[in-house]
Amino acid sequence: MPLVVLPSSVWRLPAAFGDDRGLGERTYVVFLSVLSEAFAFTAIGLIARWGEVFPRWIPFLRGRRVPRRAAVLPATIGAASLTLLFTLLFIVPEVRGTTIRGGDLPADHPSQAGGWEAAWFYVCYAPLTLWGPLLGVLTVAYWKRRSAVERTPAAA
């Protein structure tokens, strides 16, 4: 999942250091890229051991099983939100050639640049449209795997 988000994060970073950006805007763009990667990394918990049993370094919870719903509920909300945000709200306006609100795309929109600049924009942002659906697939797989384990009787 972090690799799906990485190209868009990298694409945004040069914009943070453009001459026409203030300190607040630069900080926001860098923070957005780092935060996106951090959220994408949490999806690894759906396939790693620390998503099933709390790690030893977490006080009061170490060694206990992660409640299935505590992982599945936020992942489901995240998958639905990311699918809406990046898949639907990115693809539909791009196909229609309008903004999300239906207005004309501004002249400085990356897809309006043409040539290699527009191609680079699409190469970097196209993987981001998969973030929500892939998180949904991981969430369903996690739920099924954890349900099967909890239904299986313990060995005597």
mmCIF file of N, CA, C and O in Angstrom, residues 94-148:
data_model
loop_
_atom_site.group_PDB
_atom_site.id
_atom_site.type_symbol
_atom_site.label_atom_id
_atom_site.label_comp_id
_atom_site.label_asym_id
_atom_site.label_seq_id
_atom_site.Cartn_x
_atom_site.Cartn_y
_atom_site.Cartn_z
ATOM 1 N N GLU A 94 -11.719 13.926 -14.338
ATOM 2 C CA GLU A 94 -10.724 13.837 -15.413
ATOM 3 C C GLU A 94 -11.377 13.423 -16.729
ATOM 4 O O GLU A 94 -11.052 13.940 -17.789
ATOM 5 N N VAL A 95 -12.308 12.477 -16.656
ATOM 6 C CA VAL A 95 -12.997 12.028 -17.864
ATOM 7 C C VAL A 95 -13.886 13.154 -18.410
ATOM 8 O O VAL A 95 -13.930 13.394 -19.624
ATOM 9 N N ARG A 96 -14.571 13.847 -17.523
ATOM 10 C CA ARG A 96 -15.464 14.934 -17.936
ATOM 11 C C ARG A 96 -14.700 16.209 -18.291
ATOM 12 O O ARG A 96 -15.243 17.080 -18.955
ATOM 13 N N GLY A 97 -13.476 16.359 -17.811
ATOM 14 C CA GLY A 97 -12.701 17.564 -18.069
ATOM 15 C C GLY A 97 -13.175 18.757 -17.260
ATOM 16 O O GLY A 97 -13.059 19.906 -17.689
ATOM 17 N N THR A 98 -13.718 18.483 -16.065
ATOM 18 C CA THR A 98 -14.217 19.540 -15.199
ATOM 19 C C THR A 98 -13.638 19.369 -13.799
ATOM 20 O O THR A 98 -13.008 18.363 -13.493
ATOM 21 N N THR A 99 -13.904 20.340 -12.946
ATOM 22 C CA THR A 99 -13.549 20.200 -11.538
ATOM 23 C C THR A 99 -14.589 19.310 -10.868
ATOM 24 O O THR A 99 -15.596 18.939 -11.482
ATOM 25 N N ILE A 100 -14.387 19.016 -9.606
ATOM 26 C CA ILE A 100 -15.337 18.194 -8.860
ATOM 27 C C ILE A 100 -16.703 18.868 -8.825
ATOM 28 O O ILE A 100 -17.735 18.215 -8.885
ATOM 29 N N ARG A 101 -16.721 20.187 -8.774
ATOM 30 C CA ARG A 101 -17.977 20.939 -8.710
ATOM 31 C C ARG A 101 -18.607 21.171 -10.078
ATOM 32 O O ARG A 101 -19.653 21.780 -10.182
ATOM 33 N N GLY A 102 -17.940 20.730 -11.142
ATOM 34 C CA GLY A 102 -18.515 20.860 -12.479
ATOM 35 C C GLY A 102 -18.015 22.048 -13.273
ATOM 36 O O GLY A 102 -18.397 22.211 -14.434
ATOM 37 N N GLY A 103 -17.169 22.881 -12.684
ATOM 38 C CA GLY A 103 -16.624 24.029 -13.399
ATOM 39 C C GLY A 103 -15.488 23.628 -14.328
ATOM 40 O O GLY A 103 -15.009 22.488 -14.305
ATOM 41 N N ASP A 104 -15.074 24.556 -15.155
ATOM 42 C CA ASP A 104 -13.953 24.293 -16.065
ATOM 43 C C ASP A 104 -12.655 24.123 -15.270
ATOM 44 O O ASP A 104 -12.445 24.784 -14.248
ATOM 45 N N LEU A 105 -11.779 23.243 -15.774
ATOM 46 C CA LEU A 105 -10.476 23.075 -15.142
ATOM 47 C C LEU A 105 -9.655 24.348 -15.315
ATOM 48 O O LEU A 105 -9.662 24.946 -16.393
ATOM 49 N N PRO A 106 -8.950 24.777 -14.275
ATOM 50 C CA PRO A 106 -8.103 25.956 -14.417
ATOM 51 C C PRO A 106 -6.949 25.679 -15.377
ATOM 52 O O PRO A 106 -6.536 24.535 -15.570
ATOM 53 N N ALA A 107 -6.430 26.723 -15.955
ATOM 54 C CA ALA A 107 -5.345 26.586 -16.935
ATOM 55 C C ALA A 107 -4.092 25.976 -16.323
ATOM 56 O O ALA A 107 -3.320 25.317 -17.023
ATOM 57 N N ASP A 108 -3.882 26.168 -15.011
ATOM 58 C CA ASP A 108 -2.676 25.628 -14.374
ATOM 59 C C ASP A 108 -2.882 24.222 -13.801
ATOM 60 O O ASP A 108 -2.019 23.706 -13.105
ATOM 61 N N HIS A 109 -4.002 23.587 -14.104
ATOM 62 C CA HIS A 109 -4.229 22.208 -13.645
ATOM 63 C C HIS A 109 -3.212 21.301 -14.332
ATOM 64 O O HIS A 109 -2.966 21.429 -15.529
ATOM 65 N N PRO A 110 -2.605 20.356 -13.590
ATOM 66 C CA PRO A 110 -1.543 19.513 -14.181
ATOM 67 C C PRO A 110 -1.962 18.766 -15.447
ATOM 68 O O PRO A 110 -1.159 18.592 -16.355
ATOM 69 N N SER A 111 -3.197 18.338 -15.526
ATOM 70 C CA SER A 111 -3.627 17.601 -16.718
ATOM 71 C C SER A 111 -3.784 18.518 -17.930
ATOM 72 O O SER A 111 -3.823 18.048 -19.060
ATOM 73 N N GLN A 112 -3.856 19.806 -17.708
ATOM 74 C CA GLN A 112 -3.993 20.768 -18.800
ATOM 75 C C GLN A 112 -2.647 21.147 -19.409
ATOM 76 O O GLN A 112 -2.600 21.775 -20.458
ATOM 77 N N ALA A 113 -1.563 20.778 -18.750
ATOM 78 C CA ALA A 113 -0.229 21.178 -19.209
ATOM 79 C C ALA A 113 0.117 20.543 -20.551
ATOM 80 O O ALA A 113 0.779 21.152 -21.379
ATOM 81 N N GLY A 114 -0.318 19.319 -20.757
ATOM 82 C CA GLY A 114 -0.006 18.619 -21.996
ATOM 83 C C GLY A 114 1.409 18.060 -21.973
ATOM 84 O O GLY A 114 2.222 18.373 -21.102
ATOM 85 N N GLY A 115 1.700 17.207 -22.926
ATOM 86 C CA GLY A 115 3.043 16.645 -23.067
ATOM 87 C C GLY A 115 3.481 15.823 -21.881
ATOM 88 O O GLY A 115 2.683 15.161 -21.213
ATOM 89 N N TRP A 116 4.788 15.866 -21.612
ATOM 90 C CA TRP A 116 5.371 15.042 -20.566
ATOM 91 C C TRP A 116 4.879 15.440 -19.181
ATOM 92 O O TRP A 116 4.805 14.608 -18.289
ATOM 93 N N GLU A 117 4.530 16.723 -18.977
ATOM 94 C CA GLU A 117 4.063 17.158 -17.661
ATOM 95 C C GLU A 117 2.731 16.502 -17.298
ATOM 96 O O GLU A 117 2.540 16.032 -16.179
ATOM 97 N N ALA A 118 1.805 16.451 -18.240
ATOM 98 C CA ALA A 118 0.525 15.788 -17.996
ATOM 99 C C ALA A 118 0.731 14.284 -17.842
ATOM 100 O O ALA A 118 0.113 13.656 -16.967
ATOM 101 N N ALA A 119 1.603 13.715 -18.649
ATOM 102 C CA ALA A 119 1.875 12.277 -18.555
ATOM 103 C C ALA A 119 2.463 11.943 -17.180
ATOM 104 O O ALA A 119 2.071 10.946 -16.551
ATOM 105 N N TRP A 120 3.393 12.767 -16.718
ATOM 106 C CA TRP A 120 4.010 12.556 -15.399
ATOM 107 C C TRP A 120 2.956 12.653 -14.291
ATOM 108 O O TRP A 120 2.953 11.873 -13.343
ATOM 109 N N PHE A 121 2.045 13.602 -14.409
ATOM 110 C CA PHE A 121 0.947 13.750 -13.444
ATOM 111 C C PHE A 121 0.120 12.472 -13.383
ATOM 112 O O PHE A 121 -0.155 11.940 -12.310
ATOM 113 N N TYR A 122 -0.271 11.945 -14.540
ATOM 114 C CA TYR A 122 -1.094 10.735 -14.570
ATOM 115 C C TYR A 122 -0.332 9.510 -14.072
ATOM 116 O O TYR A 122 -0.894 8.664 -13.378
ATOM 117 N N VAL A 123 0.937 9.398 -14.413
ATOM 118 C CA VAL A 123 1.746 8.266 -13.941
ATOM 119 C C VAL A 123 1.841 8.289 -12.418
ATOM 120 O O VAL A 123 1.787 7.246 -11.757
ATOM 121 N N CYS A 124 1.956 9.473 -11.838
ATOM 122 C CA CYS A 124 2.100 9.592 -10.383
ATOM 123 C C CYS A 124 0.772 9.449 -9.647
ATOM 124 O O CYS A 124 0.739 8.926 -8.533
ATOM 125 N N TYR A 125 -0.306 9.921 -10.234
ATOM 126 C CA TYR A 125 -1.582 9.891 -9.528
ATOM 127 C C TYR A 125 -2.459 8.686 -9.855
ATOM 128 O O TYR A 125 -3.347 8.347 -9.078
ATOM 129 N N ALA A 126 -2.239 8.009 -10.957
ATOM 130 C CA ALA A 126 -3.059 6.839 -11.298
ATOM 131 C C ALA A 126 -2.993 5.747 -10.232
ATOM 132 O O ALA A 126 -4.034 5.176 -9.867
ATOM 133 N N PRO A 127 -1.813 5.421 -9.677
ATOM 134 C CA PRO A 127 -1.791 4.382 -8.633
ATOM 135 C C PRO A 127 -2.617 4.751 -7.396
ATOM 136 O O PRO A 127 -3.157 3.885 -6.718
ATOM 137 N N LEU A 128 -2.744 6.041 -7.116
ATOM 138 C CA LEU A 128 -3.494 6.488 -5.948
ATOM 139 C C LEU A 128 -4.966 6.097 -6.044
ATOM 140 O O LEU A 128 -5.625 5.888 -5.027
ATOM 141 N N THR A 129 -5.481 5.964 -7.257
ATOM 142 C CA THR A 129 -6.881 5.571 -7.425
ATOM 143 C C THR A 129 -7.120 4.139 -6.963
ATOM 144 O O THR A 129 -8.261 3.750 -6.734
ATOM 145 N N LEU A 130 -6.061 3.360 -6.795
ATOM 146 C CA LEU A 130 -6.191 1.973 -6.341
ATOM 147 C C LEU A 130 -6.148 1.827 -4.823
ATOM 148 O O LEU A 130 -6.442 0.755 -4.301
ATOM 149 N N TRP A 131 -5.789 2.887 -4.121
ATOM 150 C CA TRP A 131 -5.614 2.810 -2.672
ATOM 151 C C TRP A 131 -6.886 2.309 -1.977
ATOM 152 O O TRP A 131 -6.844 1.359 -1.188
ATOM 153 N N GLY A 132 -8.023 2.914 -2.243
ATOM 154 C CA GLY A 132 -9.280 2.511 -1.599
ATOM 155 C C GLY A 132 -9.691 1.086 -1.938
ATOM 156 O O GLY A 132 -9.956 0.279 -1.032
ATOM 157 N N PRO A 133 -9.778 0.752 -3.236
ATOM 158 C CA PRO A 133 -10.166 -0.628 -3.566
ATOM 159 C C PRO A 133 -9.204 -1.689 -3.010
ATOM 160 O O PRO A 133 -9.645 -2.738 -2.530
ATOM 161 N N LEU A 134 -7.904 -1.429 -3.057
ATOM 162 C CA LEU A 134 -6.953 -2.397 -2.507
ATOM 163 C C LEU A 134 -7.098 -2.539 -0.992
ATOM 164 O O LEU A 134 -7.008 -3.645 -0.452
ATOM 165 N N LEU A 135 -7.343 -1.426 -0.314
ATOM 166 C CA LEU A 135 -7.569 -1.486 1.132
ATOM 167 C C LEU A 135 -8.838 -2.278 1.424
ATOM 168 O O LEU A 135 -8.889 -3.036 2.394
ATOM 169 N N GLY A 136 -9.853 -2.131 0.587
ATOM 170 C CA GLY A 136 -11.075 -2.918 0.753
ATOM 171 C C GLY A 136 -10.815 -4.406 0.620
ATOM 172 O O GLY A 136 -11.315 -5.215 1.416
ATOM 173 N N VAL A 137 -10.012 -4.788 -0.370
ATOM 174 C CA VAL A 137 -9.669 -6.203 -0.561
ATOM 175 C C VAL A 137 -8.889 -6.729 0.651
ATOM 176 O O VAL A 137 -9.169 -7.822 1.154
ATOM 177 N N LEU A 138 -7.926 -5.963 1.130
ATOM 178 C CA LEU A 138 -7.161 -6.384 2.313
ATOM 179 C C LEU A 138 -8.049 -6.513 3.540
ATOM 180 O O LEU A 138 -7.867 -7.424 4.355
ATOM 181 N N THR A 139 -9.005 -5.615 3.679
ATOM 182 C CA THR A 139 -9.904 -5.640 4.835
ATOM 183 C C THR A 139 -10.766 -6.893 4.824
ATOM 184 O O THR A 139 -10.921 -7.559 5.852
ATOM 185 N N VAL A 140 -11.325 -7.225 3.669
ATOM 186 C CA VAL A 140 -12.145 -8.439 3.560
ATOM 187 C C VAL A 140 -11.295 -9.680 3.846
ATOM 188 O O VAL A 140 -11.724 -10.588 4.573
ATOM 189 N N ALA A 141 -10.085 -9.724 3.304
ATOM 190 C CA ALA A 141 -9.200 -10.867 3.541
ATOM 191 C C ALA A 141 -8.855 -10.983 5.029
ATOM 192 O O ALA A 141 -8.836 -12.091 5.589
ATOM 193 N N TYR A 142 -8.582 -9.857 5.684
ATOM 194 C CA TYR A 142 -8.282 -9.856 7.122
ATOM 195 C C TYR A 142 -9.471 -10.391 7.910
ATOM 196 O O TYR A 142 -9.328 -11.227 8.790
ATOM 197 N N TRP A 143 -10.665 -9.894 7.593
ATOM 198 C CA TRP A 143 -11.887 -10.324 8.290
ATOM 199 C C TRP A 143 -12.098 -11.826 8.129
ATOM 200 O O TRP A 143 -12.361 -12.532 9.097
ATOM 201 N N LYS A 144 -11.957 -12.322 6.911
ATOM 202 C CA LYS A 144 -12.156 -13.753 6.658
ATOM 203 C C LYS A 144 -11.104 -14.603 7.387
ATOM 204 O O LYS A 144 -11.434 -15.619 7.994
ATOM 205 N N ARG A 145 -9.850 -14.159 7.326
ATOM 206 C CA ARG A 145 -8.782 -14.918 7.973
ATOM 207 C C ARG A 145 -8.983 -14.955 9.487
ATOM 208 O O ARG A 145 -8.900 -16.004 10.112
ATOM 209 N N ARG A 146 -9.274 -13.820 10.070
ATOM 210 C CA ARG A 146 -9.472 -13.762 11.517
ATOM 211 C C ARG A 146 -10.741 -14.500 11.937
ATOM 212 O O ARG A 146 -10.773 -15.118 12.997
ATOM 213 N N SER A 147 -11.795 -14.468 11.127
ATOM 214 C CA SER A 147 -13.033 -15.203 11.436
ATOM 215 C C SER A 147 -12.778 -16.695 11.418
ATOM 216 O O SER A 147 -13.265 -17.429 12.274
ATOM 217 N N ALA A 148 -12.030 -17.163 10.435
ATOM 218 C CA ALA A 148 -11.714 -18.593 10.328
ATOM 219 C C ALA A 148 -10.890 -19.058 11.531
ATOM 220 O O ALA A 148 -11.125 -20.143 12.074
#
